[in-house]
mmCIF file with all atom_site columns, C-alpha atoms in Angstrom:
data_model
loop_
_atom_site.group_PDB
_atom_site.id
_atom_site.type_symbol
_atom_site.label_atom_id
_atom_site.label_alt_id
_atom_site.label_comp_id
_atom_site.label_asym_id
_atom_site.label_entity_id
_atom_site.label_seq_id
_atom_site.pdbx_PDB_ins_code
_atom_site.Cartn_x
_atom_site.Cartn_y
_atom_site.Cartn_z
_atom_site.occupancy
_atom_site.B_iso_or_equiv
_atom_site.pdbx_formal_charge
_atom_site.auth_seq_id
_atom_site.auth_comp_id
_atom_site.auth_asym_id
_atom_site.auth_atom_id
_atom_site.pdbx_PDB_model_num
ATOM 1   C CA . UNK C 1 1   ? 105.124 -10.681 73.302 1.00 0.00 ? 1   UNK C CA 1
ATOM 2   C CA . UNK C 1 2   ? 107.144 -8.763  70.927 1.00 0.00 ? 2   UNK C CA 1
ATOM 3   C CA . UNK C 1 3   ? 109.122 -5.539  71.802 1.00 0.00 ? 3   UNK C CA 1
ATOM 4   C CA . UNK C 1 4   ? 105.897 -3.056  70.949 1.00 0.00 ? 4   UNK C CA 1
ATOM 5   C CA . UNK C 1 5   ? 103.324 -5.064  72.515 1.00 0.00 ? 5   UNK C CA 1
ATOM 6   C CA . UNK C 1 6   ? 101.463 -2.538  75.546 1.00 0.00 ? 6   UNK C CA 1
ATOM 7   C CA . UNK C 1 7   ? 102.626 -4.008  79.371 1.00 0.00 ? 7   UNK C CA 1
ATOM 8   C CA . UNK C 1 8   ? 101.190 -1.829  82.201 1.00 0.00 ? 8   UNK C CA 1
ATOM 9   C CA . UNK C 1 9   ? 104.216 0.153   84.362 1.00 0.00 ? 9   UNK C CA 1
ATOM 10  C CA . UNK C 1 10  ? 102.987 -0.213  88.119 1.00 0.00 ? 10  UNK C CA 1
ATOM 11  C CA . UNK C 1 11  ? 104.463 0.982   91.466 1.00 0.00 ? 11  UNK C CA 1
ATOM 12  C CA . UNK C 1 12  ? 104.897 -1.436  94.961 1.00 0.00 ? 12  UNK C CA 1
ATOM 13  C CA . UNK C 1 13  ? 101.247 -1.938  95.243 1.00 0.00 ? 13  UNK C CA 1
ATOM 14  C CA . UNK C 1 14  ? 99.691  -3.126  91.809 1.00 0.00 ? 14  UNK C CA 1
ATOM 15  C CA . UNK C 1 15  ? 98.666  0.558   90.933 1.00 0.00 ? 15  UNK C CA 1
ATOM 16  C CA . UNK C 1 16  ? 98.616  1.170   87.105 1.00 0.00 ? 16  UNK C CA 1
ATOM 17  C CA . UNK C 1 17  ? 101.012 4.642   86.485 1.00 0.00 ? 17  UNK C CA 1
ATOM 18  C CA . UNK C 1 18  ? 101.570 3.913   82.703 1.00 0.00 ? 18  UNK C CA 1
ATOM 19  C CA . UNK C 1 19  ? 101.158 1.976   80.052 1.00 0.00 ? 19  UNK C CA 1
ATOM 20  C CA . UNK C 1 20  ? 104.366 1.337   77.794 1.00 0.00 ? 20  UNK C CA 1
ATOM 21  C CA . UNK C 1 21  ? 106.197 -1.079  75.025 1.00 0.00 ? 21  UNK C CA 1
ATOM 22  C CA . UNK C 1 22  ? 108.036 -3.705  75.831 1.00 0.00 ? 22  UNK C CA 1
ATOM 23  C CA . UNK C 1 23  ? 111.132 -2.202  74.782 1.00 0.00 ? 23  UNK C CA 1
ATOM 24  C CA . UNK C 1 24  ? 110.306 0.321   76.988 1.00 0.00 ? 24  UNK C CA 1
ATOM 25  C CA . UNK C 1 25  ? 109.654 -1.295  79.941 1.00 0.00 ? 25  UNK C CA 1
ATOM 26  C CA . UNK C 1 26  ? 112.801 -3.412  79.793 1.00 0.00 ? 26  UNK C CA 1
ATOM 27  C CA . UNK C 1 27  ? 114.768 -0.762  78.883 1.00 0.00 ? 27  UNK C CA 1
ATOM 28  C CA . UNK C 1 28  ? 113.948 0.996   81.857 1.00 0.00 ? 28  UNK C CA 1
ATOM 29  C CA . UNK C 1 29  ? 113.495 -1.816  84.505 1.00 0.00 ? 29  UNK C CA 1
ATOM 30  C CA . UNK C 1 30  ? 110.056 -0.810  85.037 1.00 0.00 ? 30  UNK C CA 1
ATOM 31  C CA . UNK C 1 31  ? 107.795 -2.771  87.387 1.00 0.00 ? 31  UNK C CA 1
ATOM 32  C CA . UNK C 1 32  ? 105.363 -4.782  85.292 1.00 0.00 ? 32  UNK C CA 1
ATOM 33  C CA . UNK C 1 33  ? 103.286 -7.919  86.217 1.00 0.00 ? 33  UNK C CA 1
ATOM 34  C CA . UNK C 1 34  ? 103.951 -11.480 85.586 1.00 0.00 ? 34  UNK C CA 1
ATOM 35  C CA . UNK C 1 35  ? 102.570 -14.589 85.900 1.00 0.00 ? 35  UNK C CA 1
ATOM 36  C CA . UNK C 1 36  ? 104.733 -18.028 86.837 1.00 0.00 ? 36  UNK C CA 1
ATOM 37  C CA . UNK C 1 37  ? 103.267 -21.305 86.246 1.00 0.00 ? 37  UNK C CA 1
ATOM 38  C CA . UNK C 1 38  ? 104.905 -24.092 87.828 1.00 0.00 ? 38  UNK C CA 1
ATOM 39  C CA . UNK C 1 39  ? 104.023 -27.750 86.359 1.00 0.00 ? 39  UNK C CA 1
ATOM 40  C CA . UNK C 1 40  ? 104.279 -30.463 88.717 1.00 0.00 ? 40  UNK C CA 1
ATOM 41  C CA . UNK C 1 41  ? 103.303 -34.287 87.320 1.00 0.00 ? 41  UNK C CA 1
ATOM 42  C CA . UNK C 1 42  ? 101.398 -36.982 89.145 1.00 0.00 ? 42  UNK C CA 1
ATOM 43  C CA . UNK C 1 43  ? 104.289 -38.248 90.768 1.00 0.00 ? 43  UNK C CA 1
ATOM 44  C CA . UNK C 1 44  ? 105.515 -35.037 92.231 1.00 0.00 ? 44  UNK C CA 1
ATOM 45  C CA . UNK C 1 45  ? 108.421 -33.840 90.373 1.00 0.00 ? 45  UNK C CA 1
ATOM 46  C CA . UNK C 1 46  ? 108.675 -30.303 88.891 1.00 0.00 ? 46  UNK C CA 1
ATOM 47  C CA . UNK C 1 47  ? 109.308 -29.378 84.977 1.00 0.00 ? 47  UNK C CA 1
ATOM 48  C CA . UNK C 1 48  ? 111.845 -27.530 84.674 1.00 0.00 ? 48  UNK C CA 1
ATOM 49  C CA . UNK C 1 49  ? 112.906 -25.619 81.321 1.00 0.00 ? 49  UNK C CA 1
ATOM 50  C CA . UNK C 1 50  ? 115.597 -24.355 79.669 1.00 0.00 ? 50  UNK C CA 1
ATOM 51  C CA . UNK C 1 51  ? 115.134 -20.671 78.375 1.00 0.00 ? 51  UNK C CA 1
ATOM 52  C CA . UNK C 1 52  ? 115.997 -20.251 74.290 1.00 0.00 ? 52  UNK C CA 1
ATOM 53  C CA . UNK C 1 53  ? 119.130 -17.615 73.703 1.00 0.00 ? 53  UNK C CA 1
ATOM 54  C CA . UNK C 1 54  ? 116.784 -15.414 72.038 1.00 0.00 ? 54  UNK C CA 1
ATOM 55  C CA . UNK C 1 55  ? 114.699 -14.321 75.120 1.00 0.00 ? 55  UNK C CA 1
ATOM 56  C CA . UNK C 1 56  ? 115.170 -10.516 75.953 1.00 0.00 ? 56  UNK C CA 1
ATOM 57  C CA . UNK C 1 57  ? 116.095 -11.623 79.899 1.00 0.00 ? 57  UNK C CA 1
ATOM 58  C CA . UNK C 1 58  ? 118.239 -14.271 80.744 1.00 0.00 ? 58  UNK C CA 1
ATOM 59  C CA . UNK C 1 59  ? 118.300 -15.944 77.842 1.00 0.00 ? 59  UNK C CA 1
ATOM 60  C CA . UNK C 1 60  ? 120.035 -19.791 77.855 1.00 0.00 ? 60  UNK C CA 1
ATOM 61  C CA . UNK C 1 61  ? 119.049 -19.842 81.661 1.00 0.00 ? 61  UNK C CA 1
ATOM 62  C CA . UNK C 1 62  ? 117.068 -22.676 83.492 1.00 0.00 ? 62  UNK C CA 1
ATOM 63  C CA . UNK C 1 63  ? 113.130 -21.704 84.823 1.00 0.00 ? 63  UNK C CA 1
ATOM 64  C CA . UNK C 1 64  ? 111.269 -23.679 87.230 1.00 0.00 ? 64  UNK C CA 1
ATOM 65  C CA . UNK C 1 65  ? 108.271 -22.303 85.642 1.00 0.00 ? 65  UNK C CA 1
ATOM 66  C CA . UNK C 1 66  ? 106.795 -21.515 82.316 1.00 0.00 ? 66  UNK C CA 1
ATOM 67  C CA . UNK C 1 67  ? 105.058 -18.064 82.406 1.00 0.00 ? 67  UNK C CA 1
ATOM 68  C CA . UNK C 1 68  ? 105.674 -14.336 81.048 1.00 0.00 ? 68  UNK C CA 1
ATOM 69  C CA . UNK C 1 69  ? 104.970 -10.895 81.357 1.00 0.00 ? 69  UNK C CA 1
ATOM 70  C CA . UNK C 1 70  ? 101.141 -9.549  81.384 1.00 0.00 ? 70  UNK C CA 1
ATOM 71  C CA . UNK C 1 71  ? 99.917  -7.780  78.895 1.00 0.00 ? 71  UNK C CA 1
ATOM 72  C CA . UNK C 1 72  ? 97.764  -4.095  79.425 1.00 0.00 ? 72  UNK C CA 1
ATOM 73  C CA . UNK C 1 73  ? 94.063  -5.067  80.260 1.00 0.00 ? 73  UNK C CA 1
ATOM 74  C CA . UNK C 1 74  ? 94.648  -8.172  80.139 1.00 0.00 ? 74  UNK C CA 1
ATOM 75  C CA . UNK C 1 75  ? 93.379  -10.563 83.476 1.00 0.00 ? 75  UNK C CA 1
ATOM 76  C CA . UNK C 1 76  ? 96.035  -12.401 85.370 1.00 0.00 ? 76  UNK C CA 1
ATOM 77  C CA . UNK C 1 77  ? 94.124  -15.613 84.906 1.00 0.00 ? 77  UNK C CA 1
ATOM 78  C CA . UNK C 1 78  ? 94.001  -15.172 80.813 1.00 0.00 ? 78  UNK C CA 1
ATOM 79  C CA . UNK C 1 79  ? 97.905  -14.395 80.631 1.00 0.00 ? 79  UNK C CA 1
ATOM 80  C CA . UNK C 1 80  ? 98.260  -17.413 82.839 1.00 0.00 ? 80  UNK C CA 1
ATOM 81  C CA . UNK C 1 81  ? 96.356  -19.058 80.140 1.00 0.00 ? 81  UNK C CA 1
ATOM 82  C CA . UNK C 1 82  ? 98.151  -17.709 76.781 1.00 0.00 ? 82  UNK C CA 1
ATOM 83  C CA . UNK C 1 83  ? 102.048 -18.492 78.450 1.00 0.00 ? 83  UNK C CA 1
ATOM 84  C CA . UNK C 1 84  ? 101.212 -21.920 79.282 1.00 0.00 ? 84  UNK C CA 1
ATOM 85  C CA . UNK C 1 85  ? 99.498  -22.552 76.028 1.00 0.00 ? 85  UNK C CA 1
ATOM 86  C CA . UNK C 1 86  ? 102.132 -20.148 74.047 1.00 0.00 ? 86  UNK C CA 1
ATOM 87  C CA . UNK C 1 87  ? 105.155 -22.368 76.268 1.00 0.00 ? 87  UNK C CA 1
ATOM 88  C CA . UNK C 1 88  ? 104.137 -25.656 76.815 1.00 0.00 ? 88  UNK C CA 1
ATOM 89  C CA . UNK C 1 89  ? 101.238 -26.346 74.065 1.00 0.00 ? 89  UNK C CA 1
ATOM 90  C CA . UNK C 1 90  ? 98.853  -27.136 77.518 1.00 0.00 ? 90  UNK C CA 1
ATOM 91  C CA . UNK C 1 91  ? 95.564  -25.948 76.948 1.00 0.00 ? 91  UNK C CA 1
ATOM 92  C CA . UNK C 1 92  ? 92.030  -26.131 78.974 1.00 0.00 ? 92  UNK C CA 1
ATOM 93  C CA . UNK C 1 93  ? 93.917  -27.223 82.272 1.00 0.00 ? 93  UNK C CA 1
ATOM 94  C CA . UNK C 1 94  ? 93.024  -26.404 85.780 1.00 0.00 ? 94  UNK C CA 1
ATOM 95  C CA . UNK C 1 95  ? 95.413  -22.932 87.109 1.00 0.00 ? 95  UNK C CA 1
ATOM 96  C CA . UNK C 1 96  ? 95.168  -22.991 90.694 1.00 0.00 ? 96  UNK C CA 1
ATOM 97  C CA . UNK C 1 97  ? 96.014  -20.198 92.247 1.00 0.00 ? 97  UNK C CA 1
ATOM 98  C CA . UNK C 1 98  ? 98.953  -20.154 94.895 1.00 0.00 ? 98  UNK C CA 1
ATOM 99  C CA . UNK C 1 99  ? 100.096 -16.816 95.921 1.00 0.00 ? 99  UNK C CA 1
ATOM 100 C CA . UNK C 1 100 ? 101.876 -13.907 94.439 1.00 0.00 ? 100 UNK C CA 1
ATOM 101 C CA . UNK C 1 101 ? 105.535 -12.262 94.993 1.00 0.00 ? 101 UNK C CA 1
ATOM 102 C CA . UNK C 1 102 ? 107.575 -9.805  94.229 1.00 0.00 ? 102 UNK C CA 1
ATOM 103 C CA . UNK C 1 103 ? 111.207 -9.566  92.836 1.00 0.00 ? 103 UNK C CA 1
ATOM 104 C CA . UNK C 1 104 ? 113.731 -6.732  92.159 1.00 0.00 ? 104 UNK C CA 1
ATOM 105 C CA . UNK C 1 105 ? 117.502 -7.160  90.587 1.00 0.00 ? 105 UNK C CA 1
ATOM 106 C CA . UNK C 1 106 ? 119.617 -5.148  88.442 1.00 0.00 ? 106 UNK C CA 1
ATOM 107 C CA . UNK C 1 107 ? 117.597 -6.225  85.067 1.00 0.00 ? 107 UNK C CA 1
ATOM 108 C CA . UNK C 1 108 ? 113.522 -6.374  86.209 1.00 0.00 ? 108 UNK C CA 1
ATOM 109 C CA . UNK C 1 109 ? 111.061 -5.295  88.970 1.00 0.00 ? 109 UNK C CA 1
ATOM 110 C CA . UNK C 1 110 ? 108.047 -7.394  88.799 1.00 0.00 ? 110 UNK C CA 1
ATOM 111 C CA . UNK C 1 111 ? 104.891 -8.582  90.850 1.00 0.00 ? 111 UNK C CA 1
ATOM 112 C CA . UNK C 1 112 ? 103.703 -12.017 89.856 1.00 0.00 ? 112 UNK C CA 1
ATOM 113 C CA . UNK C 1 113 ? 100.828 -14.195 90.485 1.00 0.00 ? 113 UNK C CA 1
ATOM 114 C CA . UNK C 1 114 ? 101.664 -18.109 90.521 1.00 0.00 ? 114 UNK C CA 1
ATOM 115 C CA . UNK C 1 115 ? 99.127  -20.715 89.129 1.00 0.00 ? 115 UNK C CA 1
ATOM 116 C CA . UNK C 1 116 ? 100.237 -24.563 90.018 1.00 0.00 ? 116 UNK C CA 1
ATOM 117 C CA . UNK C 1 117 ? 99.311  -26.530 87.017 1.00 0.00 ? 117 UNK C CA 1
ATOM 118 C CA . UNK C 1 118 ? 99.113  -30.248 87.432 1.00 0.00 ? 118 UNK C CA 1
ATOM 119 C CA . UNK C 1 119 ? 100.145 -32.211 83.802 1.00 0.00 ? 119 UNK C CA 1
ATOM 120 C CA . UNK C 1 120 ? 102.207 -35.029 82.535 1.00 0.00 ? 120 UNK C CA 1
ATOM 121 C CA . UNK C 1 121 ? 102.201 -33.770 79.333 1.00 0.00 ? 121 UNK C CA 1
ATOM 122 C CA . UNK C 1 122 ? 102.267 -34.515 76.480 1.00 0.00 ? 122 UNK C CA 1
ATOM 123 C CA . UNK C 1 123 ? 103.941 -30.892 76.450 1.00 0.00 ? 123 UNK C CA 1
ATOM 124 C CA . UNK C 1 124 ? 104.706 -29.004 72.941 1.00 0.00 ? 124 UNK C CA 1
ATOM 125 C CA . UNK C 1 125 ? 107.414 -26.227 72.575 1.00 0.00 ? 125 UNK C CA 1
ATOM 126 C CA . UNK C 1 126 ? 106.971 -24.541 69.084 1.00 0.00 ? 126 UNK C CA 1
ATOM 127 C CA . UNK C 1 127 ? 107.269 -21.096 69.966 1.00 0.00 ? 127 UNK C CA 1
ATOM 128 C CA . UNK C 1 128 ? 110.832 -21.603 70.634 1.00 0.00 ? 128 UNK C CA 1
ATOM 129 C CA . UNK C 1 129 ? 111.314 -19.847 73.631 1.00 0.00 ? 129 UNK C CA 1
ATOM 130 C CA . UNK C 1 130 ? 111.487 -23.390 75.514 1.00 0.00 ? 130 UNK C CA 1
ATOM 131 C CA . UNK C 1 131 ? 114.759 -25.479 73.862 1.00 0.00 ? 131 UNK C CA 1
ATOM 132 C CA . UNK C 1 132 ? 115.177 -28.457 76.642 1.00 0.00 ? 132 UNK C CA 1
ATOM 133 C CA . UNK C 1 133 ? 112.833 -29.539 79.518 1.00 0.00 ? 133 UNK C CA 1
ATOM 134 C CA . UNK C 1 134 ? 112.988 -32.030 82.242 1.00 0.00 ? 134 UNK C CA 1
ATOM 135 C CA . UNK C 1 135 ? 111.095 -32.886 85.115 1.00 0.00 ? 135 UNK C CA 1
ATOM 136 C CA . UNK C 1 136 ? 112.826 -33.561 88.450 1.00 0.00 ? 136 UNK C CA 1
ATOM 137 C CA . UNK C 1 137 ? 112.426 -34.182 92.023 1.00 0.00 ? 137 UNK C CA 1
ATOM 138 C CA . UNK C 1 138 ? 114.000 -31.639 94.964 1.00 0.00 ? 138 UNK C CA 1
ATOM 139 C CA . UNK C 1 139 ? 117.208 -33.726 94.896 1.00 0.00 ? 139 UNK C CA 1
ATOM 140 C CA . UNK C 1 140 ? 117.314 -32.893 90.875 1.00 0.00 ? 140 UNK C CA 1
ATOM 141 C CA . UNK C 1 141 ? 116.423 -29.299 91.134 1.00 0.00 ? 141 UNK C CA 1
ATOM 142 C CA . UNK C 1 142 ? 119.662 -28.848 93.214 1.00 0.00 ? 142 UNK C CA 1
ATOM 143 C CA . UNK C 1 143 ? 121.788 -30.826 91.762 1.00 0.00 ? 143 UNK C CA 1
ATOM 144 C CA . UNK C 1 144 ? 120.584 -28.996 88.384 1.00 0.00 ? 144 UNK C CA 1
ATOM 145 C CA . UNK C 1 145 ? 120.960 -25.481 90.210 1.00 0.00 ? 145 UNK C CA 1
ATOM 146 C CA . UNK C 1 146 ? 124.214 -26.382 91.552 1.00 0.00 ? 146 UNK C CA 1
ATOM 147 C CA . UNK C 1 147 ? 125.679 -26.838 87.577 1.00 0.00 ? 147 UNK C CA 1
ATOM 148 C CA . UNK C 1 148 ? 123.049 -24.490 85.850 1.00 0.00 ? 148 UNK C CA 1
ATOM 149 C CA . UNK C 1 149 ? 122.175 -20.772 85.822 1.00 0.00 ? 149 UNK C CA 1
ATOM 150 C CA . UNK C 1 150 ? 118.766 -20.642 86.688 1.00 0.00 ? 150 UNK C CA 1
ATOM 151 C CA . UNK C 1 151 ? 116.280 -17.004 86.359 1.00 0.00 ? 151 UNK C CA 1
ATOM 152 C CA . UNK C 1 152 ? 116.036 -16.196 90.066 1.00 0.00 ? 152 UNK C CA 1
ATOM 153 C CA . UNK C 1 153 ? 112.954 -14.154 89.946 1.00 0.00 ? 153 UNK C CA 1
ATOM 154 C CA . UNK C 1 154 ? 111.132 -17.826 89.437 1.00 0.00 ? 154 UNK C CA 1
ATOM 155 C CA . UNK C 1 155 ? 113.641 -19.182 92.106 1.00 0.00 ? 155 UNK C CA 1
ATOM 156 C CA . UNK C 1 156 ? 112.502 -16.422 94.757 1.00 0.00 ? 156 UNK C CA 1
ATOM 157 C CA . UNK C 1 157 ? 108.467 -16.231 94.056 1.00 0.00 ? 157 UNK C CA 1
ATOM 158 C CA . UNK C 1 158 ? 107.615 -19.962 93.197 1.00 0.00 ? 158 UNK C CA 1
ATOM 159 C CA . UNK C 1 159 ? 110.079 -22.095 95.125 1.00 0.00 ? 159 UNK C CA 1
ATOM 160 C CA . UNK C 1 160 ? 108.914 -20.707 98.319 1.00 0.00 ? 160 UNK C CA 1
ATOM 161 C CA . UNK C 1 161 ? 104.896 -21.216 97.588 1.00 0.00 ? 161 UNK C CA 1
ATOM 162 C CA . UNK C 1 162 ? 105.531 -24.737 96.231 1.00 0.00 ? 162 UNK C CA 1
ATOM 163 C CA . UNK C 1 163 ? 107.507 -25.362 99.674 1.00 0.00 ? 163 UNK C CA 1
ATOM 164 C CA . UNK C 1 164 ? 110.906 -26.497 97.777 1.00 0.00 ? 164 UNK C CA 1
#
């Protein structure tokens, strides 16, 4: 999404109260939606990715899930969709859906929808918003969260519906 792209401004419950840029929304902290889409492999470890320096919200971090903001109109299921194609290249996979969350710091206020994708690749990263990705087990996610910055909005929604 680029900075004038529509996202829909919604309060506590999912209510629609605007429709804004992206700009606008992020330089406001307004409450949009978001999907998360963590990738787990057939032997049961979790991709994790590291976020380009260019993205408008913690840029360089770690993310235990590929994903993005939604745009207005558009379906949870279909922006579930575009991210993981626009991310990790996956297209015409299964996105089961696992639960939803909300999250609130100093830099966004979102309500997010998570959709477990099950994949061993082959994954593709030409959009550049992904520049390294790994999969790991629970030992390796905390190990890697111990050295790494890691976006905690992913941490505190997905984490707890995957049960890690």
């Amino acid at each position: 999404m680029s900075d004038d792209e529509l996202v829909e401004e919604i309060d506590a419950h999912g209510h629609v109260v605007g429709v804004v840029s992206r700009a606008e929304m992020r330089a406001n902290r307004l409450r949009h939606r978001c999907v998360y889409l963590p990738i787990v492999d057939s032997l049961g470890r979790l991709l994790v990715h590291r976020r380009a320096a260019t993205k408008d919200v913690w840029p360089g971090r770690w993310d235990v899930a590929a994903g993005g903001v939604v745009g207005a109109g558009e379906a949870w299921s279909l922006a579930a969709a575009r991210e993981l194609a626009e991310e990790v290249g996956l297209v015409d996979v299964v996105l089961e859906p696992i639960g939803s969350g909300a999250y609130e710091d100093d830099e966004v206020r979102v309500l997010g929808r998570v959709y477990l994708v099950h994949s061993d690749g082959p994954f593709t990263y030409t959009d550049g918003e992904v520049v390294e990705a790994r999969f790991v087990d629970a030992a390796g996610l905390a190990g890697l969260r111990r050295a790494e910055p890691f976006c905690p909005d992913s941490l505190a929604v997905v984490l707890p519906l995957l049960g890690w």
